[in-house]
mmCIF file of N, CA and C in Angstrom:
data_model
loop_
_atom_site.group_PDB
_atom_site.id
_atom_site.type_symbol
_atom_site.label_atom_id
_atom_site.label_comp_id
_atom_site.label_asym_id
_atom_site.label_seq_id
_atom_site.Cartn_x
_atom_site.Cartn_y
_atom_site.Cartn_z
ATOM 1 N N UNK A 3 79.008 93.947 93.611
ATOM 2 C CA UNK A 3 80.069 94.846 93.484
ATOM 3 C C UNK A 3 80.807 96.432 93.636
ATOM 4 N N UNK A 4 80.974 96.798 92.531
ATOM 5 C CA UNK A 4 80.925 97.670 91.608
ATOM 6 C C UNK A 4 79.568 99.053 92.154
ATOM 7 N N UNK A 5 78.488 98.814 91.785
ATOM 8 C CA UNK A 5 77.766 99.253 92.789
ATOM 9 C C UNK A 5 77.879 100.028 94.073
ATOM 10 N N UNK A 6 78.420 98.718 94.883
ATOM 11 C CA UNK A 6 78.554 98.752 96.004
ATOM 12 C C UNK A 6 79.324 99.912 96.573
ATOM 13 N N UNK A 7 80.885 99.653 95.756
ATOM 14 C CA UNK A 7 81.664 100.557 95.563
ATOM 15 C C UNK A 7 81.233 102.619 95.208
ATOM 16 N N UNK A 8 80.540 102.344 94.250
ATOM 17 C CA UNK A 8 79.922 104.056 94.502
ATOM 18 C C UNK A 8 79.678 103.580 95.292
ATOM 19 N N UNK A 9 78.481 103.084 96.145
ATOM 20 C CA UNK A 9 77.858 103.634 96.685
ATOM 21 C C UNK A 9 78.676 104.226 98.327
ATOM 22 N N UNK A 10 79.496 103.546 98.814
ATOM 23 C CA UNK A 10 80.264 103.862 99.661
ATOM 24 C C UNK A 10 81.035 104.829 99.205
ATOM 25 N N UNK A 11 81.285 105.220 97.740
ATOM 26 C CA UNK A 11 82.433 106.438 97.256
ATOM 27 C C UNK A 11 81.885 107.618 97.506
ATOM 28 N N UNK A 12 80.193 107.393 96.926
ATOM 29 C CA UNK A 12 79.478 108.900 97.506
ATOM 30 C C UNK A 12 78.289 108.281 99.547
ATOM 31 N N UNK A 13 78.948 109.810 99.701
ATOM 32 C CA UNK A 13 78.760 109.419 100.633
ATOM 33 C C UNK A 13 77.225 109.667 100.995
ATOM 34 N N UNK A 14 76.514 111.244 100.626
ATOM 35 C CA UNK A 14 74.863 110.966 99.983
ATOM 36 C C UNK A 14 73.683 109.333 99.733
ATOM 37 N N UNK A 15 73.397 109.664 100.226
ATOM 38 C CA UNK A 15 72.320 107.368 99.266
ATOM 39 C C UNK A 15 71.398 108.609 98.083
ATOM 40 N N UNK A 16 71.174 110.303 98.436
ATOM 41 C CA UNK A 16 70.263 110.645 97.195
ATOM 42 C C UNK A 16 71.159 110.082 95.639
ATOM 43 N N UNK A 17 72.735 110.557 96.101
ATOM 44 C CA UNK A 17 73.882 110.591 94.554
ATOM 45 C C UNK A 17 73.185 110.057 93.655
ATOM 46 N N UNK A 18 73.641 108.619 95.312
ATOM 47 C CA UNK A 18 73.566 106.695 94.339
ATOM 48 C C UNK A 18 73.094 106.483 94.222
ATOM 49 N N UNK A 19 71.735 107.217 93.852
ATOM 50 C CA UNK A 19 70.600 106.345 93.564
ATOM 51 C C UNK A 19 69.913 107.418 92.029
ATOM 52 N N UNK A 20 70.530 108.389 91.533
ATOM 53 C CA UNK A 20 70.304 109.368 91.202
ATOM 54 C C UNK A 20 71.850 108.296 89.870
ATOM 55 N N UNK A 21 72.875 108.062 90.381
ATOM 56 C CA UNK A 21 74.000 107.258 89.623
ATOM 57 C C UNK A 21 73.621 105.747 89.070
ATOM 58 N N UNK A 22 72.551 105.838 90.127
ATOM 59 C CA UNK A 22 72.769 103.855 89.423
ATOM 60 C C UNK A 22 70.586 104.016 88.336
ATOM 61 N N UNK A 23 70.417 105.472 88.673
ATOM 62 C CA UNK A 23 69.182 105.334 87.271
ATOM 63 C C UNK A 23 69.768 106.872 85.820
ATOM 64 N N UNK A 24 71.078 106.631 86.210
ATOM 65 C CA UNK A 24 71.423 107.218 84.929
ATOM 66 C C UNK A 24 72.358 105.853 84.410
ATOM 67 N N UNK A 25 72.334 104.816 84.954
ATOM 68 C CA UNK A 25 73.229 103.656 84.267
ATOM 69 C C UNK A 25 72.580 103.337 83.567
ATOM 70 N N UNK A 26 70.566 103.162 84.316
ATOM 71 C CA UNK A 26 70.172 102.166 83.968
ATOM 72 C C UNK A 26 69.240 102.598 82.319
ATOM 73 N N UNK A 27 69.417 103.919 82.276
ATOM 74 C CA UNK A 27 69.158 104.997 81.213
ATOM 75 C C UNK A 27 69.885 104.688 80.545
ATOM 76 N N UNK A 28 71.414 104.298 80.690
ATOM 77 C CA UNK A 28 72.776 104.747 79.497
ATOM 78 C C UNK A 28 72.774 102.991 79.233
#
């Protein structure tokens, strides 16, 4: 659910992917 919200918040899809990768790394 949190991921979905973040994706909706960020208009560009590439940004959402970057955030996902960052979270995974952390």
